[in-house]
Short mmCIF file of C-alpha atoms in Angstrom, two decimals:
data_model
loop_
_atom_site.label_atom_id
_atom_site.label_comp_id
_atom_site.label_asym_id
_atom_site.label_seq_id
_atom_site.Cartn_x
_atom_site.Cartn_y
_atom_site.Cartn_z
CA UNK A 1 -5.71 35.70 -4.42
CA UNK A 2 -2.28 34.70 -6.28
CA UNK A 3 0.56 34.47 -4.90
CA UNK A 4 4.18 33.72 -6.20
CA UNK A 5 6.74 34.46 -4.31
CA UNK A 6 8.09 31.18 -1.71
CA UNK A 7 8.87 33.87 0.71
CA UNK A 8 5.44 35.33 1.26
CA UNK A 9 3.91 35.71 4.21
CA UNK A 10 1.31 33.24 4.31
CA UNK A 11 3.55 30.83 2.34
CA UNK A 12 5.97 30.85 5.42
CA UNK A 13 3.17 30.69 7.80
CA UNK A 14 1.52 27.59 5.72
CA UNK A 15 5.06 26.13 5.66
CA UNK A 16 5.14 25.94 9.28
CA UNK A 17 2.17 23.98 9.65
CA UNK A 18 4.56 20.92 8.79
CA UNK A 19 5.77 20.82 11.91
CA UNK A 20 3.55 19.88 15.14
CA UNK A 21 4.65 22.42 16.90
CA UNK A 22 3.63 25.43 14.89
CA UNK A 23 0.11 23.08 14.26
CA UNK A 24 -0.58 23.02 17.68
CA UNK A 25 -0.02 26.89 18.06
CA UNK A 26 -2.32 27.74 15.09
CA UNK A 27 -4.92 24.48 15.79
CA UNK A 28 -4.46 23.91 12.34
CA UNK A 29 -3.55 21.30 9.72
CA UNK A 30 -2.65 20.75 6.24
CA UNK A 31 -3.76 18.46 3.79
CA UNK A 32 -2.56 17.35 0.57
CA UNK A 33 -4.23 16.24 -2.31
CA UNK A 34 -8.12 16.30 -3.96
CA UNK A 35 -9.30 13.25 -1.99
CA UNK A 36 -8.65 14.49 1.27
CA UNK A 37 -9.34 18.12 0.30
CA UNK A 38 -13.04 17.14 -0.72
CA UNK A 39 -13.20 15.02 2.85
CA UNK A 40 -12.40 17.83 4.50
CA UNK A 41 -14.69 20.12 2.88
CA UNK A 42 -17.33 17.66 3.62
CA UNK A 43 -16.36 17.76 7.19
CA UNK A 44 -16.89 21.82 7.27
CA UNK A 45 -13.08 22.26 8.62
CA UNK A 46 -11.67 23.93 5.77
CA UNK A 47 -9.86 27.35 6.51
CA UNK A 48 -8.46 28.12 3.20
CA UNK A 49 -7.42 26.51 -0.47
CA UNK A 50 -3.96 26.64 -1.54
CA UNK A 51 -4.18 25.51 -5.73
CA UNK A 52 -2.56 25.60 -9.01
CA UNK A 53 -5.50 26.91 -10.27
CA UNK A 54 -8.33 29.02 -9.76
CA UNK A 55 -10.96 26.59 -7.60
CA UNK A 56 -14.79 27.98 -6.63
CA UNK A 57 -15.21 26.77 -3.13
CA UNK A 58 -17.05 28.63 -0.59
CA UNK A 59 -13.79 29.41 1.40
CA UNK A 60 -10.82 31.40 1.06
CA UNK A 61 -8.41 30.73 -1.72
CA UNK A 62 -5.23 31.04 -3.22
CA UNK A 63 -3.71 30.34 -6.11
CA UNK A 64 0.01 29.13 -6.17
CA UNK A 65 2.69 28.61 -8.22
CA UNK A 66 4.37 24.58 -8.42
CA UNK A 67 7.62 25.82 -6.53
CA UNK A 68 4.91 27.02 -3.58
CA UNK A 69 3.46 23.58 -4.07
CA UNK A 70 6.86 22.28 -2.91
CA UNK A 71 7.76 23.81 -0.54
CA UNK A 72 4.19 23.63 1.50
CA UNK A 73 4.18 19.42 0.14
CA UNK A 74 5.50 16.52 2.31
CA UNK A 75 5.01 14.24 -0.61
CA UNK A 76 7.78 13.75 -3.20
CA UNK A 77 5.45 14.56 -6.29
CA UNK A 78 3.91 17.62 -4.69
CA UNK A 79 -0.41 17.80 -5.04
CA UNK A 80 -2.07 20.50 -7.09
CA UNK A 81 -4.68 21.03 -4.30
CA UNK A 82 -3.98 21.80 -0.59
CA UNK A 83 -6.28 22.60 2.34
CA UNK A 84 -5.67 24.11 5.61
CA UNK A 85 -7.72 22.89 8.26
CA UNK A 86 -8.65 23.39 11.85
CA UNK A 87 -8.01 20.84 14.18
CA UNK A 88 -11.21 18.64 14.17
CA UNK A 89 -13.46 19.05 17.40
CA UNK A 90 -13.55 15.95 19.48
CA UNK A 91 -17.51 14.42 20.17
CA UNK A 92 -19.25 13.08 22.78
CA UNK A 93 -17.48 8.95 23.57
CA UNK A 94 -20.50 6.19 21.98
CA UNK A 95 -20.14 2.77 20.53
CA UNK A 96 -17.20 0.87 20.21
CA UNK A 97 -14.31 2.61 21.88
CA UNK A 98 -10.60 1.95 20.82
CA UNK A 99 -7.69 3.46 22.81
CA UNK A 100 -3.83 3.63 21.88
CA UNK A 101 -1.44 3.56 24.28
CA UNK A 102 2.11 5.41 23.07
CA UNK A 103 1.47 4.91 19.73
CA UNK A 104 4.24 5.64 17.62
CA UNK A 105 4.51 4.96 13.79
CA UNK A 106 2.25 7.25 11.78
CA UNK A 107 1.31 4.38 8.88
CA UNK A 108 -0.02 2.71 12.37
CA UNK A 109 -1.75 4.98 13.19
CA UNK A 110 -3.21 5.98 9.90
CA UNK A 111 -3.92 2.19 9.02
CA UNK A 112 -5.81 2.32 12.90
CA UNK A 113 -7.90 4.97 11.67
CA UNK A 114 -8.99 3.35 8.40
CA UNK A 115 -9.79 -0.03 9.76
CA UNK A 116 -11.83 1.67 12.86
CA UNK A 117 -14.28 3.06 10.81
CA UNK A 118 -14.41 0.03 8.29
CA UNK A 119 -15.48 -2.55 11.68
CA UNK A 120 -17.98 0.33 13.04
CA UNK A 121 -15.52 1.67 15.98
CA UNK A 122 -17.05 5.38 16.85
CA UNK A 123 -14.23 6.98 18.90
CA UNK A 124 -10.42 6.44 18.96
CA UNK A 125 -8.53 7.54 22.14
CA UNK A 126 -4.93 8.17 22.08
CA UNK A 127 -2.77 9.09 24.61
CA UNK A 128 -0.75 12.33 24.99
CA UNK A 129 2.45 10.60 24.05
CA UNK A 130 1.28 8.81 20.90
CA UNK A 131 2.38 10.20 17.44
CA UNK A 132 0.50 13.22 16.38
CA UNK A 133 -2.76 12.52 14.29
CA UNK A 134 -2.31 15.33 11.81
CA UNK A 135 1.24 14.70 10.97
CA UNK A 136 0.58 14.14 7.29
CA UNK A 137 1.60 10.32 7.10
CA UNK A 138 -0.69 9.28 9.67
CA UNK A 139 -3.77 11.36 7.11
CA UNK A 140 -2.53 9.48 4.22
CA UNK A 141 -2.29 6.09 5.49
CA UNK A 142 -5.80 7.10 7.04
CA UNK A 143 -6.78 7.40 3.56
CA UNK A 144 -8.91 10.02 4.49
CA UNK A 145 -10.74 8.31 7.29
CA UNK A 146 -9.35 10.99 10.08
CA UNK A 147 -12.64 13.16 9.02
CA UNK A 148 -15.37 9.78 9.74
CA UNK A 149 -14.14 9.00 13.24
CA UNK A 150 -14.61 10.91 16.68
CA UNK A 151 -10.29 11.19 17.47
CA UNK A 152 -9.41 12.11 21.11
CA UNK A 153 -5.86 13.19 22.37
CA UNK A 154 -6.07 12.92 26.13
CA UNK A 155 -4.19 11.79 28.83
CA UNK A 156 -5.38 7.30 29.30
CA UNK A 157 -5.76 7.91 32.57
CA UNK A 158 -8.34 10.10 33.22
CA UNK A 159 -10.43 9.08 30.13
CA UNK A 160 -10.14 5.10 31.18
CA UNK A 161 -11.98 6.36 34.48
CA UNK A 162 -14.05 8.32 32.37
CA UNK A 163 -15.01 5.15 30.32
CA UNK A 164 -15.84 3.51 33.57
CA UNK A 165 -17.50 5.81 34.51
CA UNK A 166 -20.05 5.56 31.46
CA UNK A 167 -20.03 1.98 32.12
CA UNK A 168 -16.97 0.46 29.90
CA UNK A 169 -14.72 -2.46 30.52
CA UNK A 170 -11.34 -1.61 29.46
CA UNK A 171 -10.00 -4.79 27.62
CA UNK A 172 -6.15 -4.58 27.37
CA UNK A 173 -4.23 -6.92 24.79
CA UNK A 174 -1.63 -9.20 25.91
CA UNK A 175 0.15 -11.30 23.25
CA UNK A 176 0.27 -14.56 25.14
CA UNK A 177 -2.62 -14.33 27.60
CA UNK A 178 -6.17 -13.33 28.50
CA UNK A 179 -8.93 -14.35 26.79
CA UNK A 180 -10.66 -15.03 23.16
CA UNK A 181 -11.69 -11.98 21.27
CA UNK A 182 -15.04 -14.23 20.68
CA UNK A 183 -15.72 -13.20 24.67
CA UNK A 184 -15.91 -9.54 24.22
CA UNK A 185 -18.38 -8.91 21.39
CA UNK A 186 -20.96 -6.62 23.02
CA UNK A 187 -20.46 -2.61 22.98
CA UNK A 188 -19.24 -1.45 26.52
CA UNK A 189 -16.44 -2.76 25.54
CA UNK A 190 -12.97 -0.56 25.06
CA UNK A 191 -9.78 -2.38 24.03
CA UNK A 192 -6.80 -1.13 24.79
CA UNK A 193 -3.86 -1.10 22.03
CA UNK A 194 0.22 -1.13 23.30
CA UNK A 195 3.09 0.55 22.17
CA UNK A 196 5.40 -1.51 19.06
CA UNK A 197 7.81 -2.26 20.88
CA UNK A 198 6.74 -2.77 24.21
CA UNK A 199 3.31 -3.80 24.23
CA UNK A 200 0.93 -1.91 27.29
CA UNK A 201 2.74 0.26 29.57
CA UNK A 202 2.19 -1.39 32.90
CA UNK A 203 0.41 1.97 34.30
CA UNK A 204 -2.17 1.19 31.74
CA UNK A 205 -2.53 -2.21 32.46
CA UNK A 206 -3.58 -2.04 36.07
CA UNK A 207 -6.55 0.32 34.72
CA UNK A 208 -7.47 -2.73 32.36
CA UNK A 209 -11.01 -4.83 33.50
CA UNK A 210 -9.99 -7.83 31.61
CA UNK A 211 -7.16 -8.98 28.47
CA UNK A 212 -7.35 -10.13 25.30
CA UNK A 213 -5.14 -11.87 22.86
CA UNK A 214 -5.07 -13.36 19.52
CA UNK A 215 -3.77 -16.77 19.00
CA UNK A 216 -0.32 -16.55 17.15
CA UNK A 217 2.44 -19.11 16.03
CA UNK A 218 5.26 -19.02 19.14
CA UNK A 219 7.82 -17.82 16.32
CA UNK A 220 6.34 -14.59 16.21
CA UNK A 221 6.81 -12.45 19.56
CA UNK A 222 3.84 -10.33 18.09
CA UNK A 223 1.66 -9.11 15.73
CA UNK A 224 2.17 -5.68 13.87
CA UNK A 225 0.16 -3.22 16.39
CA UNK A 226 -1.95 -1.69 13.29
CA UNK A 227 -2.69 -5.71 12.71
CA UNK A 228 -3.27 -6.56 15.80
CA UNK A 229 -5.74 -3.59 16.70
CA UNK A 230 -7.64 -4.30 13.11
CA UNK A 231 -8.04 -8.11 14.10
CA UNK A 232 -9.69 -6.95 17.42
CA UNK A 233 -12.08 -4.68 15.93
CA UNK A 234 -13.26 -7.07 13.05
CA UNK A 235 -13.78 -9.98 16.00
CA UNK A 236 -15.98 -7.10 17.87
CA UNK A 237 -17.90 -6.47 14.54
CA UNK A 238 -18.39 -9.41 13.86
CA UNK A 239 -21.55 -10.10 16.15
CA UNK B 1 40.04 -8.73 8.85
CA UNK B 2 40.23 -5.02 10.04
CA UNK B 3 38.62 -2.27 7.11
CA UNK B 4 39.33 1.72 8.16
CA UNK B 5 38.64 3.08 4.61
CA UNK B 6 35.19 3.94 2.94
CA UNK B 7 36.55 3.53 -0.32
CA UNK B 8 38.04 -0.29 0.56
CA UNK B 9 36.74 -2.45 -2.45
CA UNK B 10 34.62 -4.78 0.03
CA UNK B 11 33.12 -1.67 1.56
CA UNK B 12 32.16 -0.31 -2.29
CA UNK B 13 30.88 -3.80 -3.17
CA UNK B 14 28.79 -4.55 0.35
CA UNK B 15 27.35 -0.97 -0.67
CA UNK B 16 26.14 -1.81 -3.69
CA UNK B 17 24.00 -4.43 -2.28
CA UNK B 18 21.48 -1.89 -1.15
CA UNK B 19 20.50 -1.41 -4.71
CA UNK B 20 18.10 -4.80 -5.77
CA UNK B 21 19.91 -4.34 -8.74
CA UNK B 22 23.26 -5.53 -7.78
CA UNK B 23 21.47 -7.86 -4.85
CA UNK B 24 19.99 -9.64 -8.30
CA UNK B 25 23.78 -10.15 -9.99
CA UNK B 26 25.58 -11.16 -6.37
CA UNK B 27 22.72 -13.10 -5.02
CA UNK B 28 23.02 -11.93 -1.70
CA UNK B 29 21.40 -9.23 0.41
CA UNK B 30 22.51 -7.02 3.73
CA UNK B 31 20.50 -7.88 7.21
CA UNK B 32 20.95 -5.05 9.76
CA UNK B 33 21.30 -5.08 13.47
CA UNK B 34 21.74 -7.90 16.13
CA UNK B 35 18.15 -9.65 15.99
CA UNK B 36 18.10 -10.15 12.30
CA UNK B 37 22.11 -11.32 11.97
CA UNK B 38 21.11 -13.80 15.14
CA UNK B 39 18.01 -15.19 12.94
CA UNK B 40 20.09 -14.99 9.47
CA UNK B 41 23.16 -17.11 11.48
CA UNK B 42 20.08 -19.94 12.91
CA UNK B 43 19.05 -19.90 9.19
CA UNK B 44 22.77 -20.44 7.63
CA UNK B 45 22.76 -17.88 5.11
CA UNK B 46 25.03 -15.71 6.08
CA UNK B 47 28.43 -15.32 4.51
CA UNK B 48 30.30 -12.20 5.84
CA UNK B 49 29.75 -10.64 8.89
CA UNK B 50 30.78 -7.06 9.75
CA UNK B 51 30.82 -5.39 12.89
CA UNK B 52 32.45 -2.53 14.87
CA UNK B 53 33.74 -5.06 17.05
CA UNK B 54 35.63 -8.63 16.74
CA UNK B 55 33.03 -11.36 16.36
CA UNK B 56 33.57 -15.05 16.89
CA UNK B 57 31.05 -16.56 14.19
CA UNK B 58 32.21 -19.25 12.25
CA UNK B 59 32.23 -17.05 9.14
CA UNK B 60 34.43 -14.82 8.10
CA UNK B 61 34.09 -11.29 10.20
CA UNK B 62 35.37 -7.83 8.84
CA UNK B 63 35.52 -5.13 12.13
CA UNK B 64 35.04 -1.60 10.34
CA UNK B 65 34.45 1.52 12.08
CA UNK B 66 31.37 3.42 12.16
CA UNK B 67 32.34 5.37 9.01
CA UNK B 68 31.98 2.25 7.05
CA UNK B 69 28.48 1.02 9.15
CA UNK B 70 26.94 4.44 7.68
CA UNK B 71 27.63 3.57 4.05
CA UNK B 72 26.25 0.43 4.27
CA UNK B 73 23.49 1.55 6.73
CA UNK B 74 19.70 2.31 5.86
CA UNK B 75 19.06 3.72 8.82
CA UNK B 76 19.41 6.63 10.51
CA UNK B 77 21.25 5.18 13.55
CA UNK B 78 23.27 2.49 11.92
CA UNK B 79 24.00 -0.66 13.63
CA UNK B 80 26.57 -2.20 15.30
CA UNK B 81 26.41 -5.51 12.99
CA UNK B 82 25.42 -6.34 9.71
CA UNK B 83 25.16 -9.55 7.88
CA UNK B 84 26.07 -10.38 3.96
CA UNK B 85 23.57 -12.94 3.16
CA UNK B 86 22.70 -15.38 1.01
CA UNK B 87 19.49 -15.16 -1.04
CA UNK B 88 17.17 -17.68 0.92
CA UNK B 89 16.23 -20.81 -1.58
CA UNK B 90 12.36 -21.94 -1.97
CA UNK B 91 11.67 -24.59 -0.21
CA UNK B 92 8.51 -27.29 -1.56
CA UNK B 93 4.99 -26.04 -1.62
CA UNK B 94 2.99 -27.07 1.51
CA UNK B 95 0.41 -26.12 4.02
CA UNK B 96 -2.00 -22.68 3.39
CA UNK B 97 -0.62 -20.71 0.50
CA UNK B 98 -0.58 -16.82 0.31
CA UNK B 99 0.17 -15.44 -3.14
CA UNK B 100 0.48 -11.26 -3.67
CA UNK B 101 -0.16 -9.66 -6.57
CA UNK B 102 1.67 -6.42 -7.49
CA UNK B 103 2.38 -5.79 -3.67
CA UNK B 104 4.16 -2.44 -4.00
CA UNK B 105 4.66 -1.63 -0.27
CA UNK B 106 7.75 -2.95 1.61
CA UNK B 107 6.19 -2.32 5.06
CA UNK B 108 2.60 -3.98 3.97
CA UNK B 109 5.15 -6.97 2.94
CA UNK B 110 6.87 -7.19 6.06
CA UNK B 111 3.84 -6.80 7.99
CA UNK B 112 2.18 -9.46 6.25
CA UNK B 113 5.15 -11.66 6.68
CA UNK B 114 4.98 -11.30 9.62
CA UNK B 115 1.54 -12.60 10.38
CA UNK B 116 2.04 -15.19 8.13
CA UNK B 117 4.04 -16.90 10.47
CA UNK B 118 2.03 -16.03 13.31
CA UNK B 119 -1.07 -17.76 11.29
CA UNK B 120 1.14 -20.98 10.34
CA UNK B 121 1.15 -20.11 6.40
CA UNK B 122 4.19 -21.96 5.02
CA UNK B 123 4.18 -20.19 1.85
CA UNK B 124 4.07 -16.55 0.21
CA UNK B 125 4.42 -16.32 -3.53
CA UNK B 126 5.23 -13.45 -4.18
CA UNK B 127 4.28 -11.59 -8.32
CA UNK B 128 7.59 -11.01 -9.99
CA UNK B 129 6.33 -7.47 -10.34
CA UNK B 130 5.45 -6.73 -6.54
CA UNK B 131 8.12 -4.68 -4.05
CA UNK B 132 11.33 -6.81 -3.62
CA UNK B 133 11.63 -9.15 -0.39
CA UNK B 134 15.44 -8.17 0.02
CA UNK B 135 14.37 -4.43 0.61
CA UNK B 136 15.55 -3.55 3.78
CA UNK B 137 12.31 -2.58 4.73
CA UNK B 138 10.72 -5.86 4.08
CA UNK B 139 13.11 -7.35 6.00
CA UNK B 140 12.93 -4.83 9.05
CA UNK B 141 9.11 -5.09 8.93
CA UNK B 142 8.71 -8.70 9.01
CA UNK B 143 10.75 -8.58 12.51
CA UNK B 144 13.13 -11.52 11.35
CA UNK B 145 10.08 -13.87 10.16
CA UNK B 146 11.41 -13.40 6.60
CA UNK B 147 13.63 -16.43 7.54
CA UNK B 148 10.69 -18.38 8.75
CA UNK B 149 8.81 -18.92 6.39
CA UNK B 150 8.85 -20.56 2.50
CA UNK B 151 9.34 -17.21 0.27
CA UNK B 152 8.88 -17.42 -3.50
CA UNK B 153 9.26 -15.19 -6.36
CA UNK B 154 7.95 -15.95 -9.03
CA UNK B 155 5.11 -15.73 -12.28
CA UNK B 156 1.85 -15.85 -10.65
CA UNK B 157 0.00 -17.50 -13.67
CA UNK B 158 2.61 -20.35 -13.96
CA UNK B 159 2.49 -20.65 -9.78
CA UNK B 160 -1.36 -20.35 -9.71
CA UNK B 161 -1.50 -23.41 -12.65
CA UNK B 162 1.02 -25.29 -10.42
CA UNK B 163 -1.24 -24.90 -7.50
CA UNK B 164 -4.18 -26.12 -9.18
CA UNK B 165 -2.14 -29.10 -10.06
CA UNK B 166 -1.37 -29.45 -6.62
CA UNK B 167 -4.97 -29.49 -5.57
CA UNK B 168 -5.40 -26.08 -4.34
CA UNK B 169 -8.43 -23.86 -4.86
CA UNK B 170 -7.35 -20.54 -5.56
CA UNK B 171 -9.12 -17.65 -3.54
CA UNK B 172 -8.77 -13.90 -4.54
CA UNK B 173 -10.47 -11.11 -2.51
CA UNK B 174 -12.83 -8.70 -3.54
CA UNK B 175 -14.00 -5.96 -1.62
CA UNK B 176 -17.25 -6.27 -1.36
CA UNK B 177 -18.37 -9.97 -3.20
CA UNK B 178 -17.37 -12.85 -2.42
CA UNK B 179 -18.49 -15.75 0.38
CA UNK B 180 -17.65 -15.18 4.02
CA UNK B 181 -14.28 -16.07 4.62
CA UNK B 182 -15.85 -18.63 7.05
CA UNK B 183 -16.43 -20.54 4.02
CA UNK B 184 -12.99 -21.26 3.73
CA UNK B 185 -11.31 -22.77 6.57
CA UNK B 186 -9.12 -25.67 4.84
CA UNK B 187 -5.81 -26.59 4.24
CA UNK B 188 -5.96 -26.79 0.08
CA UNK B 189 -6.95 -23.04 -0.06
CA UNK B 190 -4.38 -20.09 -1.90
CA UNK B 191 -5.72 -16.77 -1.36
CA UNK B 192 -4.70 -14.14 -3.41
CA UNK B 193 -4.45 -10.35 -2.03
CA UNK B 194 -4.00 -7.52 -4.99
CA UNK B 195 -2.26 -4.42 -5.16
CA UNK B 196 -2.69 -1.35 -2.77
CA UNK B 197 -4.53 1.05 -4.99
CA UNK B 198 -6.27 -1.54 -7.38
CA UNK B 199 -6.68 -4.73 -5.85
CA UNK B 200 -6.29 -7.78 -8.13
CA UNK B 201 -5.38 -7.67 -11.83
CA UNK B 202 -7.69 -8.77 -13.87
CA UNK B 203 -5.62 -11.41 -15.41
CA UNK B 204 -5.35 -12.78 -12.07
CA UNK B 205 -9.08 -12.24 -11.14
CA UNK B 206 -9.54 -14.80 -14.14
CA UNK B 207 -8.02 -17.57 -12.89
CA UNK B 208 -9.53 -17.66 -9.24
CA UNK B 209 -11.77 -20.54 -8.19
CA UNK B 210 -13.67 -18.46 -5.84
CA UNK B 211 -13.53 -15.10 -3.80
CA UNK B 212 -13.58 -13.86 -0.41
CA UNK B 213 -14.63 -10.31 1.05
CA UNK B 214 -14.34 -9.02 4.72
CA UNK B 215 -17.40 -7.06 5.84
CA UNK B 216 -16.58 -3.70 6.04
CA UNK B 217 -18.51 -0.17 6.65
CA UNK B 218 -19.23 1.05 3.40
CA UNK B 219 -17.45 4.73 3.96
CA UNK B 220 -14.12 2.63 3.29
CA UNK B 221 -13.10 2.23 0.12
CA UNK B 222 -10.83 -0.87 1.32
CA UNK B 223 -8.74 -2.12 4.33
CA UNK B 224 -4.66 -1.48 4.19
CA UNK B 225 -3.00 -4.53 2.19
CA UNK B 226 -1.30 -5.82 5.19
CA UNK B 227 -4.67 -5.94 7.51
CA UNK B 228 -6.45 -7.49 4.91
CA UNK B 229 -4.18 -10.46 4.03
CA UNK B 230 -3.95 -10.77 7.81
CA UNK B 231 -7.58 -10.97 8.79
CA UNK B 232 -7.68 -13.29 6.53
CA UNK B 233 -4.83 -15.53 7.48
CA UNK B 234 -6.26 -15.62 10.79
CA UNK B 235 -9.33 -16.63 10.23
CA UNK B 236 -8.10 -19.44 7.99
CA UNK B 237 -5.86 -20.44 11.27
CA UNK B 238 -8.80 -20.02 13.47
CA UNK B 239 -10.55 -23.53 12.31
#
């Protein structure tokens, strides 16, 4: 179907989709670009196509005009190809298990993502009040590594006694103490990533079984969280 | 000295130093917000300081109103104190060497700043074409460890010959060849780290001694710039 008009309908309704609100009414999600487009048709999520031009996938599609393009586009040169996408289903918790606690910078998070699957992690937890995994930074920076991960949005608390439950020991990080990465190598392990500015919330760490920490320079006060979590997980991978 | 008018001529000049452009011609570069002024004063850069309130720093102090602090703000709450700095001088060539090639990212720069100081690298050189260091983003990103550390700007085939001269091996990373990064733990080492979407020029490829590759699952293309350079600085610290 074409479309021109920037005040159509579905144009509004895509529009919308930029914010979480109207994302988490509609369980859907946009994304921009062929890449991520052809990750998420992999992934079987796709709803519908918003193009340029006339595409032959097996969903829904609609062809646009570039002023559509811009308005629907968080990006500052605008993609050709779109996708709207339902909210990916979490999976059952295996492997290596990372959680975030209050999370907030999208590129972290997105960087997170990317390096998880890249050391082997299966299943990213992050809490309620961490930055939203489909805003559209956090799927960039992900570089389309969103659709190869199992992503949970829960509340810690009741999925840390879950992971107990299953048999985990919930590692927190601690910038100056706890122990060597080197000591928590085998799988039951989950680590436990802080906020940017404030490390763990102190809730979280009386869950925690144990701490970790990476040796830094007593300059720095702390390592980048998307740094620090990627360090952790290529120590864990690295049998 | 008390400013009240936007349009002062300090105010118009101070402004202009959030384009690199006129940073380049004045030689001096804006720090925003208590931390980084504090860090900027313990390195003795600064030269003006400006503030919404009276300051006793022994340099001369402008109070302006917060009017002025959103002109010269890049931030969407502007600051209470800002700093007129002095580009920072290079220091000598010492300890492990990190040199970036075409880094376009100011927050992959800060971040890796940052760890470079947490993994006791003394130096960063830094390709003439990569993302300025004065961006405010750098600066913000490296968390005020821009002024710890030996920053350099320059050709990388003229630093990468001097280097050699020096003694130093030269390193670059490659996604997936290369030895173990195990295999280089010493002091006389310079790794290289390559642009965001393309990795190292080939130019630069061409002059390395030897590479390096992190392990990663093959679904990834590559890890973010940032958590690359800093896996590897920390394993090079981790002798």
């Amino acid at each position: 179907m074409k479309i021109t008009s920037t005040s159509n309908e579905k144009v509004l309704a895509w529009a919308k989709l930029k914010m979480k609100k109207y994302r988490d009414i509609e369980n859907t999600f946009l994304v921009e670009g062929d890449n991520l487009v052809q990750e998420a048709l992999k992934k079987g999520i796709v709803k519908e196509i918003i193009a340029t031009y006339e595409t032959n996938f097996n969903v829904p599609s609609y062809v646009v005009n570039e002023k559509i393009m811009t308005k629907l586009s968080m990006m500052v040169n605008p993609p050709s190809i779109m996708a709207v996408c339902n909210y990916i289903l979490p999976d059952n918790i295996e492997g290596r298990v990372l959680l975030l606690d209050k999370l907030q910078d999208p590129g972290n998070l997105g960087t997170i993502i990317r390096s998880a699957v890249a050391f082997n992690f299966k299943t990213i937890i992050i809490s309620d009040d961490s930055v939203d995994m489909y805003n559209e930074k956090v799927i960039r920076a992900s570089e389309g590594m969103i659709f190869h991960i199992n992503l949970i949005k829960s509340d810690l608390e009741s999925m840390i006694s879950l992971l107990k439950n299953k048999g985990y020991k919930i590692i927190g990080t601690d910038v100056r103490s706890g122990q060597s990465i080197k000591n928590y190598k085998a799988m039951q392990y989950a680590f436990v990533i802080g906020n940017e500015g404030n490390g763990l919330a102190i809730e979280t760490k009386e869950l925690c079984d144990g701490f970790v920490y990476i040796p830094i320079n007593k300059t720095v006060e702390s390592l980048n969280a998307a740094v620090a979590a990627s360090i952790i997980m290529y120590e864990a991978n690295n049998e």
